[in-house]
mmCIF file of C-alpha atoms in Angstrom:
data_model
loop_
_atom_site.group_PDB
_atom_site.id
_atom_site.type_symbol
_atom_site.label_atom_id
_atom_site.label_comp_id
_atom_site.label_asym_id
_atom_site.label_seq_id
_atom_site.Cartn_x
_atom_site.Cartn_y
_atom_site.Cartn_z
ATOM 1 C CA MET A 138 0.000 0.000 0.000
ATOM 2 C CA THR A 139 1.172 3.517 -0.765
ATOM 3 C CA SER A 140 1.546 5.273 2.563
ATOM 4 C CA ILE A 141 1.873 8.790 3.967
ATOM 5 C CA GLY A 142 3.842 9.029 7.157
ATOM 6 C CA GLY A 143 3.274 5.327 7.747
ATOM 7 C CA ALA A 144 -0.461 5.566 7.120
ATOM 8 C CA GLU A 145 -2.009 4.097 4.012
ATOM 9 C CA MET A 146 -3.026 6.683 1.450
ATOM 10 C CA VAL A 147 -5.968 4.484 0.458
ATOM 11 C CA ASP A 148 -7.045 1.452 2.442
ATOM 12 C CA TRP A 149 -8.028 -0.652 -0.557
ATOM 13 C CA ASN A 150 -9.258 -3.582 1.509
ATOM 14 C CA LEU A 151 -11.530 -1.264 3.481
ATOM 15 C CA ALA A 152 -12.826 0.181 0.210
ATOM 16 C CA VAL A 153 -13.828 -3.306 -0.937
ATOM 17 C CA ALA A 154 -15.365 -4.172 2.448
ATOM 18 C CA THR A 155 -17.315 -0.893 2.599
ATOM 19 C CA ALA A 156 -18.648 -1.182 -0.938
ATOM 20 C CA THR A 157 -19.727 -4.805 -0.588
ATOM 21 C CA ARG A 158 -21.435 -4.031 2.726
ATOM 22 C CA LEU A 159 -23.341 -0.998 1.399
ATOM 23 C CA VAL A 160 -24.236 -2.178 -2.097
ATOM 24 C CA ARG A 161 -27.880 -2.965 -2.657
ATOM 25 C CA PRO A 162 -28.865 -6.620 -2.736
ATOM 26 C CA GLY A 163 -29.489 -8.010 -6.193
ATOM 27 C CA PRO A 164 -32.827 -9.294 -7.504
ATOM 28 C CA GLU A 165 -34.150 -12.502 -6.018
ATOM 29 C CA VAL A 166 -33.377 -15.570 -8.124
ATOM 30 C CA SER A 167 -33.203 -19.237 -7.229
ATOM 31 C CA ARG A 168 -29.936 -21.154 -7.407
ATOM 32 C CA ASP A 169 -31.080 -22.918 -10.560
ATOM 33 C CA GLU A 170 -32.117 -19.615 -12.133
ATOM 34 C CA ALA A 171 -28.753 -18.111 -11.314
ATOM 35 C CA ARG A 172 -26.912 -20.993 -12.957
ATOM 36 C CA ALA A 173 -29.086 -20.690 -16.062
ATOM 37 C CA ILE A 174 -28.528 -16.925 -16.282
ATOM 38 C CA VAL A 175 -24.748 -17.278 -16.001
ATOM 39 C CA ALA A 176 -24.711 -20.015 -18.637
ATOM 40 C CA GLU A 177 -26.843 -17.956 -21.008
ATOM 41 C CA LEU A 178 -24.676 -14.852 -20.610
ATOM 42 C CA ARG A 179 -21.572 -16.895 -21.397
ATOM 43 C CA LYS A 180 -23.286 -18.368 -24.455
ATOM 44 C CA HIS A 181 -24.371 -14.945 -25.677
ATOM 45 C CA ALA A 182 -20.901 -13.499 -25.099
ATOM 46 C CA LYS A 183 -19.473 -16.260 -27.268
ATOM 47 C CA SER A 184 -22.015 -15.828 -30.066
ATOM 48 C CA SER A 185 -21.546 -12.058 -29.979
ATOM 49 C CA GLU A 186 -17.932 -12.423 -31.095
ATOM 50 C CA GLU A 187 -18.805 -13.436 -34.654
ATOM 51 C CA HIS A 188 -21.749 -11.028 -34.915
ATOM 52 C CA VAL A 189 -19.578 -8.062 -33.914
ATOM 53 C CA ARG A 190 -16.572 -9.061 -36.032
ATOM 54 C CA SER A 191 -18.749 -9.564 -39.108
ATOM 55 C CA PHE A 192 -20.596 -6.267 -38.721
ATOM 56 C CA THR A 193 -17.590 -4.085 -37.859
ATOM 57 C CA ARG A 194 -15.113 -5.781 -40.243
ATOM 58 C CA MET A 195 -12.365 -5.148 -37.706
ATOM 59 C CA GLY A 196 -9.304 -7.374 -37.449
ATOM 60 C CA THR A 197 -9.371 -10.519 -35.378
ATOM 61 C CA GLY A 198 -6.767 -9.542 -32.806
ATOM 62 C CA ASP A 199 -6.127 -11.714 -29.759
ATOM 63 C CA ILE A 200 -9.704 -11.840 -28.544
ATOM 64 C CA HIS A 201 -9.282 -15.212 -26.863
ATOM 65 C CA GLY A 202 -6.568 -13.752 -24.645
ATOM 66 C CA THR A 203 -9.192 -11.666 -22.844
ATOM 67 C CA PRO A 204 -11.521 -13.753 -20.657
ATOM 68 C CA VAL A 205 -15.246 -13.179 -20.211
ATOM 69 C CA LEU A 206 -16.253 -13.177 -16.538
ATOM 70 C CA VAL A 207 -19.846 -13.248 -15.323
ATOM 71 C CA VAL A 208 -19.694 -11.583 -11.906
ATOM 72 C CA ASP A 209 -21.950 -10.383 -9.129
ATOM 73 C CA ARG A 210 -21.805 -6.867 -7.705
ATOM 74 C CA ALA A 211 -19.063 -7.769 -5.243
ATOM 75 C CA GLY A 212 -16.971 -9.211 -8.074
ATOM 76 C CA TRP A 213 -17.351 -5.984 -10.056
ATOM 77 C CA ILE A 214 -16.257 -4.011 -6.986
ATOM 78 C CA ARG A 215 -13.121 -6.131 -6.494
ATOM 79 C CA ALA A 216 -12.171 -5.832 -10.155
ATOM 80 C CA ASN A 217 -12.537 -2.065 -10.155
ATOM 81 C CA VAL A 218 -10.656 -1.561 -6.902
ATOM 82 C CA ALA A 219 -7.803 -3.547 -8.447
ATOM 83 C CA GLY A 220 -7.984 -1.321 -11.521
ATOM 84 C CA PHE A 221 -8.018 1.901 -9.475
ATOM 85 C CA ARG A 222 -5.097 0.689 -7.399
ATOM 86 C CA GLU A 223 -3.037 0.017 -10.511
ATOM 87 C CA ILE A 224 -3.832 3.183 -12.437
ATOM 88 C CA LEU A 225 -3.596 5.552 -9.438
ATOM 89 C CA LYS A 226 -0.293 4.257 -8.082
ATOM 90 C CA PRO A 227 1.872 6.937 -9.784
ATOM 91 C CA LEU A 228 -0.342 9.719 -8.417
ATOM 92 C CA LEU A 229 -0.340 8.283 -4.905
ATOM 93 C CA ASP A 230 3.438 7.940 -5.039
ATOM 94 C CA LYS A 231 3.648 11.591 -6.112
ATOM 95 C CA MET A 232 1.468 12.652 -3.191
ATOM 96 C CA GLN A 233 3.642 10.658 -0.836
ATOM 97 C CA ASP A 234 6.707 12.544 -2.069
ATOM 98 C CA ARG A 235 4.965 15.857 -1.356
ATOM 99 C CA ARG A 236 4.014 14.801 2.182
ATOM 100 C CA GLY A 237 5.302 17.056 4.948
ATOM 101 C CA SER A 238 5.586 20.252 2.891
ATOM 102 C CA GLY A 239 3.005 22.098 4.983
ATOM 103 C CA PRO A 240 0.176 21.865 7.503
ATOM 104 C CA GLY A 241 -2.185 20.618 4.833
ATOM 105 C CA GLY A 242 0.035 17.613 4.283
ATOM 106 C CA ALA A 243 -0.045 16.796 7.988
ATOM 107 C CA MET A 244 -3.813 17.107 7.999
ATOM 108 C CA LEU A 245 -4.130 14.819 5.009
ATOM 109 C CA GLY A 246 -1.819 12.308 6.641
ATOM 110 C CA ALA A 247 -3.879 12.410 9.828
ATOM 111 C CA VAL A 248 -7.051 11.664 7.944
ATOM 112 C CA GLY A 249 -5.314 8.597 6.543
ATOM 113 C CA GLY A 250 -6.379 5.841 4.269
ATOM 114 C CA LYS A 251 -9.266 4.642 6.409
ATOM 115 C CA VAL A 252 -11.452 7.611 5.545
ATOM 116 C CA THR A 253 -10.336 7.525 1.918
ATOM 117 C CA GLY A 254 -11.100 3.817 1.759
ATOM 118 C CA VAL A 255 -14.595 4.358 3.146
ATOM 119 C CA GLU A 256 -15.257 7.196 0.689
ATOM 120 C CA LEU A 257 -14.114 5.105 -2.261
ATOM 121 C CA GLY A 258 -16.222 2.216 -0.994
ATOM 122 C CA MET A 259 -19.314 4.441 -0.813
ATOM 123 C CA LEU A 260 -18.749 5.605 -4.386
ATOM 124 C CA LEU A 261 -18.329 2.044 -5.662
ATOM 125 C CA SER A 262 -21.407 0.838 -3.778
ATOM 126 C CA PHE A 263 -23.448 3.409 -5.725
ATOM 127 C CA LEU A 264 -21.976 2.421 -9.084
ATOM 128 C CA ALA A 265 -21.955 -1.350 -8.527
ATOM 129 C CA SER A 266 -25.716 -1.694 -8.892
ATOM 130 C CA ARG A 267 -25.814 0.305 -12.141
ATOM 131 C CA VAL A 268 -23.153 -1.149 -14.424
ATOM 132 C CA LEU A 269 -24.374 -3.881 -16.777
ATOM 133 C CA GLY A 270 -20.987 -4.748 -18.221
ATOM 134 C CA GLN A 271 -17.478 -3.402 -18.555
ATOM 135 C CA TYR A 272 -14.304 -4.108 -20.464
ATOM 136 C CA GLU A 273 -11.760 -3.720 -17.662
ATOM 137 C CA THR A 274 -8.369 -2.845 -19.155
ATOM 138 C CA PHE A 275 -5.855 -2.030 -16.440
ATOM 139 C CA ALA A 276 -6.137 -4.341 -13.436
ATOM 140 C CA PRO A 277 -3.574 -7.155 -13.142
ATOM 141 C CA ALA A 278 -4.740 -10.752 -13.152
ATOM 142 C CA THR A 279 -5.528 -12.489 -9.873
ATOM 143 C CA ARG A 280 -6.653 -16.002 -9.025
ATOM 144 C CA ASP A 281 -10.279 -14.863 -8.638
ATOM 145 C CA LEU A 282 -10.201 -12.361 -11.504
ATOM 146 C CA PRO A 283 -8.095 -13.629 -14.401
ATOM 147 C CA ALA A 284 -7.095 -11.264 -17.195
ATOM 148 C CA GLY A 285 -5.422 -11.495 -20.564
ATOM 149 C CA GLU A 286 -1.694 -11.910 -20.925
ATOM 150 C CA ASN A 287 0.655 -9.032 -21.762
ATOM 151 C CA GLY A 288 -1.702 -6.349 -20.498
ATOM 152 C CA GLY A 289 -4.855 -7.821 -21.988
ATOM 153 C CA GLY A 290 -8.050 -6.983 -20.185
ATOM 154 C CA ARG A 291 -11.162 -8.872 -19.212
ATOM 155 C CA LEU A 292 -14.828 -8.512 -20.027
ATOM 156 C CA LEU A 293 -17.132 -8.299 -17.017
ATOM 157 C CA LEU A 294 -20.854 -9.017 -17.260
ATOM 158 C CA VAL A 295 -22.667 -8.067 -14.031
ATOM 159 C CA ALA A 296 -25.454 -10.648 -13.904
ATOM 160 C CA PRO A 297 -27.602 -9.188 -11.062
ATOM 161 C CA ASN A 298 -27.751 -5.791 -12.756
ATOM 162 C CA ILE A 299 -28.679 -7.258 -16.119
ATOM 163 C CA VAL A 300 -31.515 -9.225 -14.519
ATOM 164 C CA HIS A 301 -32.658 -6.176 -12.538
ATOM 165 C CA VAL A 302 -32.884 -3.971 -15.647
ATOM 166 C CA GLU A 303 -34.577 -6.570 -17.858
ATOM 167 C CA ARG A 304 -37.246 -6.983 -15.164
ATOM 168 C CA GLU A 305 -37.604 -3.244 -14.656
ATOM 169 C CA LEU A 306 -38.039 -2.661 -18.395
ATOM 170 C CA ASP A 307 -40.316 -5.709 -18.770
ATOM 171 C CA VAL A 308 -38.528 -6.883 -21.921
ATOM 172 C CA ASP A 309 -37.695 -10.346 -23.210
ATOM 173 C CA PRO A 310 -34.819 -11.460 -20.946
ATOM 174 C CA HIS A 311 -33.080 -13.604 -23.566
ATOM 175 C CA ASP A 312 -33.102 -10.792 -26.122
ATOM 176 C CA PHE A 313 -31.940 -8.244 -23.553
ATOM 177 C CA ARG A 314 -29.017 -10.383 -22.400
ATOM 178 C CA LEU A 315 -27.809 -10.841 -25.967
ATOM 179 C CA TRP A 316 -28.258 -7.116 -26.658
ATOM 180 C CA VAL A 317 -26.062 -6.221 -23.660
ATOM 181 C CA CYS A 318 -23.441 -8.770 -24.715
ATOM 182 C CA LEU A 319 -23.274 -7.220 -28.188
ATOM 183 C CA HIS A 320 -22.400 -3.843 -26.671
ATOM 184 C CA GLU A 321 -19.753 -5.205 -24.325
ATOM 185 C CA GLU A 322 -18.295 -7.525 -26.949
ATOM 186 C CA THR A 323 -17.773 -4.490 -29.174
ATOM 187 C CA HIS A 324 -15.522 -3.009 -26.492
ATOM 188 C CA ARG A 325 -13.621 -6.281 -26.274
ATOM 189 C CA THR A 326 -13.196 -6.193 -30.059
ATOM 190 C CA GLN A 327 -12.016 -2.588 -30.000
ATOM 191 C CA PHE A 328 -9.167 -3.315 -27.610
ATOM 192 C CA SER A 329 -8.167 -6.701 -29.020
ATOM 193 C CA ALA A 330 -8.219 -5.584 -32.669
ATOM 194 C CA VAL A 331 -6.495 -2.239 -32.038
ATOM 195 C CA PRO A 332 -3.325 -3.142 -30.113
ATOM 196 C CA TRP A 333 -2.181 0.441 -29.495
ATOM 197 C CA LEU A 334 -5.488 1.583 -27.981
ATOM 198 C CA ARG A 335 -4.893 0.413 -24.417
ATOM 199 C CA ASP A 336 -1.430 1.996 -24.164
ATOM 200 C CA HIS A 337 -2.733 5.216 -25.689
ATOM 201 C CA LEU A 338 -5.553 5.468 -23.143
ATOM 202 C CA GLU A 339 -3.251 4.643 -20.259
ATOM 203 C CA GLY A 340 -0.803 7.292 -21.428
ATOM 204 C CA GLU A 341 -3.535 9.919 -21.550
ATOM 205 C CA ILE A 342 -4.795 8.955 -18.090
ATOM 206 C CA GLN A 343 -1.295 9.095 -16.629
ATOM 207 C CA SER A 344 -0.734 12.481 -18.262
ATOM 208 C CA PHE A 345 -3.978 13.660 -16.682
ATOM 209 C CA LEU A 346 -2.918 12.373 -13.268
ATOM 210 C CA SER A 347 0.603 13.812 -13.548
ATOM 211 C CA GLU A 348 -0.934 17.273 -13.933
ATOM 212 C CA THR A 349 -2.935 16.874 -10.732
ATOM 213 C CA ASP A 350 -2.278 19.618 -8.208
ATOM 214 C CA VAL A 351 -1.181 17.615 -5.176
ATOM 215 C CA ASP A 352 -0.772 20.536 -2.799
ATOM 216 C CA PRO A 353 -2.666 19.186 0.227
ATOM 217 C CA MET A 354 -4.476 22.432 1.068
ATOM 218 C CA THR A 355 -5.618 22.873 -2.529
ATOM 219 C CA PHE A 356 -6.719 19.253 -2.542
ATOM 220 C CA LEU A 357 -8.751 19.703 0.638
ATOM 221 C CA GLU A 358 -10.333 22.911 -0.679
ATOM 222 C CA ARG A 359 -11.472 21.132 -3.855
ATOM 223 C CA ILE A 360 -12.866 18.215 -1.872
ATOM 224 C CA ARG A 361 -14.775 20.751 0.238
ATOM 225 C CA GLU A 362 -16.159 22.333 -2.937
ATOM 226 C CA ALA A 363 -17.201 18.892 -4.155
ATOM 227 C CA ALA A 364 -19.000 18.249 -0.860
ATOM 228 C CA GLN A 365 -20.821 21.595 -1.137
ATOM 229 C CA SER A 366 -21.877 20.694 -4.656
ATOM 230 C CA LEU A 367 -23.262 17.372 -3.465
ATOM 231 C CA ALA A 368 -25.182 19.183 -0.722
ATOM 232 C CA GLY A 369 -26.630 21.588 -3.262
ATOM 233 C CA GLY A 370 -24.618 24.618 -2.163
ATOM 234 C CA ARG A 371 -23.103 27.051 -4.679
ATOM 235 C CA PRO A 372 -21.584 30.542 -4.599
ATOM 236 C CA GLU A 373 -24.108 33.374 -4.364
ATOM 237 C CA GLY A 374 -25.235 34.586 -7.764
ATOM 238 C CA GLU A 375 -24.064 31.479 -9.619
ATOM 239 C CA GLU A 376 -26.680 29.899 -11.836
ATOM 240 C CA ASP A 377 -27.910 26.492 -10.800
ATOM 241 C CA ASP A 378 -26.696 24.230 -13.609
ATOM 242 C CA GLY A 379 -27.349 21.111 -11.584
ATOM 243 C CA GLY A 380 -23.885 21.088 -10.029
ATOM 244 C CA ARG A 381 -20.511 20.242 -11.492
ATOM 245 C CA SER A 382 -18.933 16.822 -11.573
ATOM 246 C CA ILE A 383 -15.996 15.861 -9.371
ATOM 247 C CA VAL A 384 -13.762 15.761 -12.435
ATOM 248 C CA GLU A 385 -14.775 19.312 -13.356
ATOM 249 C CA LEU A 386 -14.062 20.489 -9.823
ATOM 250 C CA VAL A 387 -10.486 19.219 -9.619
ATOM 251 C CA GLN A 388 -9.037 19.695 -13.093
ATOM 252 C CA THR A 389 -6.358 22.219 -14.051
ATOM 253 C CA PRO A 390 -6.155 24.005 -17.441
ATOM 254 C CA ALA A 391 -3.691 21.385 -18.708
ATOM 255 C CA GLN A 392 -6.017 18.644 -17.558
ATOM 256 C CA ARG A 393 -8.903 20.196 -19.478
ATOM 257 C CA GLU A 394 -6.992 19.671 -22.717
ATOM 258 C CA ILE A 395 -6.229 16.058 -21.839
ATOM 259 C CA LEU A 396 -9.801 15.484 -20.698
ATOM 260 C CA ALA A 397 -11.092 16.838 -24.015
ATOM 261 C CA ARG A 398 -9.043 14.176 -25.833
ATOM 262 C CA LEU A 399 -10.163 11.457 -23.433
ATOM 263 C CA THR A 400 -13.783 12.530 -23.797
ATOM 264 C CA ALA A 401 -13.501 12.249 -27.579
ATOM 265 C CA VAL A 402 -12.010 8.754 -27.363
ATOM 266 C CA MET A 403 -14.593 7.543 -24.874
ATOM 267 C CA SER A 404 -17.408 9.038 -26.976
ATOM 268 C CA LEU A 405 -16.039 7.127 -29.964
ATOM 269 C CA LEU A 406 -15.795 3.833 -28.063
ATOM 270 C CA GLU A 407 -19.210 4.080 -26.424
ATOM 271 C CA GLY A 408 -20.953 5.421 -29.510
ATOM 272 C CA HIS A 409 -19.386 2.716 -31.669
ATOM 273 C CA ALA A 410 -20.631 0.040 -29.250
ATOM 274 C CA ASP A 411 -24.161 1.477 -29.313
ATOM 275 C CA PHE A 412 -24.089 1.684 -33.114
ATOM 276 C CA VAL A 413 -22.940 -1.936 -33.399
ATOM 277 C CA MET A 414 -25.438 -3.348 -30.897
ATOM 278 C CA ASP A 415 -28.297 -1.686 -32.761
ATOM 279 C CA GLY A 416 -26.856 -2.546 -36.160
ATOM 280 C CA VAL A 417 -26.503 -6.226 -35.366
ATOM 281 C CA GLY A 418 -29.677 -6.276 -33.288
ATOM 282 C CA PRO A 419 -32.386 -6.576 -35.976
ATOM 283 C CA ASP A 420 -30.841 -9.784 -37.312
ATOM 284 C CA VAL A 421 -30.328 -11.560 -33.989
ATOM 285 C CA VAL A 422 -32.456 -9.722 -31.373
ATOM 286 C CA PRO A 423 -36.118 -9.807 -32.457
ATOM 287 C CA SER A 424 -37.313 -7.231 -29.908
ATOM 288 C CA VAL A 425 -34.387 -4.818 -30.308
ATOM 289 C CA GLY A 426 -36.686 -1.870 -31.143
ATOM 290 C CA GLU A 427 -38.667 -2.236 -27.927
ATOM 291 C CA ILE A 428 -35.507 -2.758 -25.865
ATOM 292 C CA ARG A 429 -33.783 0.327 -27.276
ATOM 293 C CA GLU A 430 -36.811 2.579 -26.743
ATOM 294 C CA LYS A 431 -37.351 1.493 -23.150
ATOM 295 C CA PHE A 432 -33.631 1.560 -22.341
ATOM 296 C CA GLN A 433 -33.242 5.103 -23.696
ATOM 297 C CA GLN A 434 -36.165 6.242 -21.571
ATOM 298 C CA ARG A 435 -34.546 4.677 -18.523
ATOM 299 C CA ARG A 436 -31.205 6.368 -19.251
ATOM 300 C CA ALA A 437 -32.879 9.740 -19.587
ATOM 301 C CA ARG A 438 -35.061 9.807 -16.494
ATOM 302 C CA GLY A 439 -32.775 8.409 -13.772
ATOM 303 C CA ALA A 440 -34.135 6.626 -10.730
ATOM 304 C CA SER A 441 -34.790 9.555 -8.396
ATOM 305 C CA ARG A 442 -33.825 13.143 -7.644
ATOM 306 C CA LEU A 443 -30.962 11.930 -5.462
ATOM 307 C CA ASP A 444 -29.859 9.559 -8.206
ATOM 308 C CA GLN A 445 -29.850 12.421 -10.718
ATOM 309 C CA ALA A 446 -27.804 14.612 -8.371
ATOM 310 C CA LEU A 447 -25.245 11.873 -7.828
ATOM 311 C CA ARG A 448 -25.041 11.133 -11.553
ATOM 312 C CA LYS A 449 -24.268 14.803 -12.184
ATOM 313 C CA LEU A 450 -21.672 15.013 -9.420
ATOM 314 C CA LEU A 451 -19.900 11.834 -10.498
ATOM 315 C CA GLY A 452 -19.915 12.828 -14.148
ATOM 316 C CA LEU A 453 -22.298 10.054 -15.205
ATOM 317 C CA ASP A 454 -24.441 12.524 -17.159
ATOM 318 C CA ALA A 455 -21.379 13.248 -19.266
ATOM 319 C CA LYS A 456 -21.071 9.533 -19.940
ATOM 320 C CA LEU A 457 -24.664 9.438 -21.167
ATOM 321 C CA ARG A 458 -23.820 12.269 -23.564
ATOM 322 C CA GLN A 459 -20.865 10.216 -24.778
ATOM 323 C CA TYR A 460 -23.212 7.416 -25.838
ATOM 324 C CA ARG A 461 -25.452 9.825 -27.703
ATOM 325 C CA ASP A 462 -22.821 12.047 -29.327
ATOM 326 C CA GLY A 463 -20.517 9.153 -30.175
ATOM 327 C CA GLU A 464 -23.294 7.149 -31.803
ATOM 328 C CA ARG A 465 -24.235 10.155 -33.941
ATOM 329 C CA PHE A 466 -20.602 10.522 -35.026
ATOM 330 C CA VAL A 467 -20.263 6.862 -35.992
ATOM 331 C CA ARG A 468 -23.589 6.810 -37.805
ATOM 332 C CA ALA A 469 -22.758 9.954 -39.791
ATOM 333 C CA VAL A 470 -19.275 8.756 -40.787
ATOM 334 C CA VAL A 471 -20.443 5.268 -41.785
ATOM 335 C CA GLY A 472 -23.247 6.868 -43.783
ATOM 336 C CA GLU A 473 -20.764 8.995 -45.709
ATOM 337 C CA VAL A 474 -17.731 6.737 -46.213
ATOM 338 C CA GLY A 475 -18.979 3.245 -45.263
ATOM 339 C CA MET A 476 -17.752 0.879 -42.557
ATOM 340 C CA ASP A 477 -14.296 0.418 -44.073
ATOM 341 C CA GLY A 478 -13.946 4.178 -44.346
ATOM 342 C CA PHE A 479 -14.983 4.594 -40.728
ATOM 343 C CA ASN A 480 -12.436 1.976 -39.658
ATOM 344 C CA ARG A 481 -9.632 4.343 -40.580
ATOM 345 C CA VAL A 482 -10.331 5.775 -37.142
ATOM 346 C CA TRP A 483 -8.382 2.825 -35.691
ATOM 347 C CA THR A 484 -5.221 3.482 -37.761
ATOM 348 C CA SER A 485 -3.318 5.448 -35.100
ATOM 349 C CA PRO A 486 -3.878 8.002 -32.334
ATOM 350 C CA ASN A 487 -3.642 10.700 -35.028
ATOM 351 C CA THR A 488 -6.793 9.407 -36.737
ATOM 352 C CA LEU A 489 -8.907 9.455 -33.589
ATOM 353 C CA PRO A 490 -11.552 12.192 -33.666
ATOM 354 C CA THR A 491 -11.142 15.321 -31.604
ATOM 355 C CA LYS A 492 -13.888 16.488 -29.285
ATOM 356 C CA ALA A 493 -14.880 19.085 -31.885
ATOM 357 C CA GLU A 494 -14.971 16.437 -34.623
ATOM 358 C CA ILE A 495 -17.273 14.247 -32.538
ATOM 359 C CA ALA A 496 -19.778 17.101 -32.805
ATOM 360 C CA LYS A 497 -18.963 17.702 -36.509
ATOM 361 C CA PRO A 498 -18.271 14.327 -38.161
ATOM 362 C CA ALA A 499 -17.788 15.955 -41.572
ATOM 363 C CA ASP A 500 -14.661 17.667 -40.227
ATOM 364 C CA TRP A 501 -13.160 14.284 -39.328
ATOM 365 C CA VAL A 502 -13.997 12.914 -42.779
ATOM 366 C CA ALA A 503 -12.371 15.966 -44.376
ATOM 367 C CA ARG A 504 -9.229 15.630 -42.274
ATOM 368 C CA VAL A 505 -8.719 11.873 -42.470
ATOM 369 C CA HIS A 506 -10.156 10.984 -45.883
ATOM 370 C CA ARG A 507 -9.876 13.949 -48.156
ATOM 371 C CA LYS A 508 -6.441 14.906 -46.914
ATOM 372 C CA GLY A 509 -5.256 11.326 -47.430
ATOM 373 C CA GLU A 510 -6.775 11.187 -50.899
#
């Protein structure tokens, strides 16, 4: 564990314990039902491989080096804590080096990793009941959570959440499970067929973290501002825009530039997955139209006022915009230059769309296609 003055910066084990204790219980299913659901999700994940590869016409890559894991909410929590621990290590080491430079550093050290672990656990307990699936790219392999070799990731399908949503939407469960697998399999295809993508994303994330202002007093002030935002407080005279996300509260000008690039990439990846799942859907998911309509309505409304506030604070509303804006970009580009023309986006980091190009797909086509021609 990274430590400050002998105290853990983040108590990762406490984060896992807190999240698993606070997370909502999953839907009630019998043991036999659970076995059948897990088996069906694995079957659909397997069948999705060929559907996605055929539709996208992307290279084969080393897809079999990335396992598919059907997990419960606690399994998703453990996998993500492992991922956070890996990706945040350079930042935590940097903060350790800055320890002792002032009274803020002493205060932060006194708070210690127990509080940080509880806070992280509370955040993960909120998210763990909402994620249907995830291609987890950074966490190292463990006995309980295997991953691909040489930095390959793993595909997580969160069975309780899938069952919860299919029941809430009152849609055909077999169609819905396949529909979800098509989306997540597209992410698996993206990373296995584009070998530079993982390293590029990790480099951008590390650049973002390296620009983090680790002055303890500044850090505490920004955490305080985040807490005020969560409570609904804002400076006098400031318009109520629903609050800013945690990421927006802590970023520096340099980080805004990096975040703009990351936002563009994530919009591309999420929009591409939505485009593929709906493109493949009519051939293999009979009720895809009903599922998409009901799922979009669910995305838009949120569960409650508190849920909407938390989604805003955590930046989840921005993620919903990524699905929408990215899907529009992919649809427009494929409509103009075809699937093979769109696939030039995977050539190198230089052919990835910018944030501005996500909003104006014709500008990406002009830059990548007409310039090349």
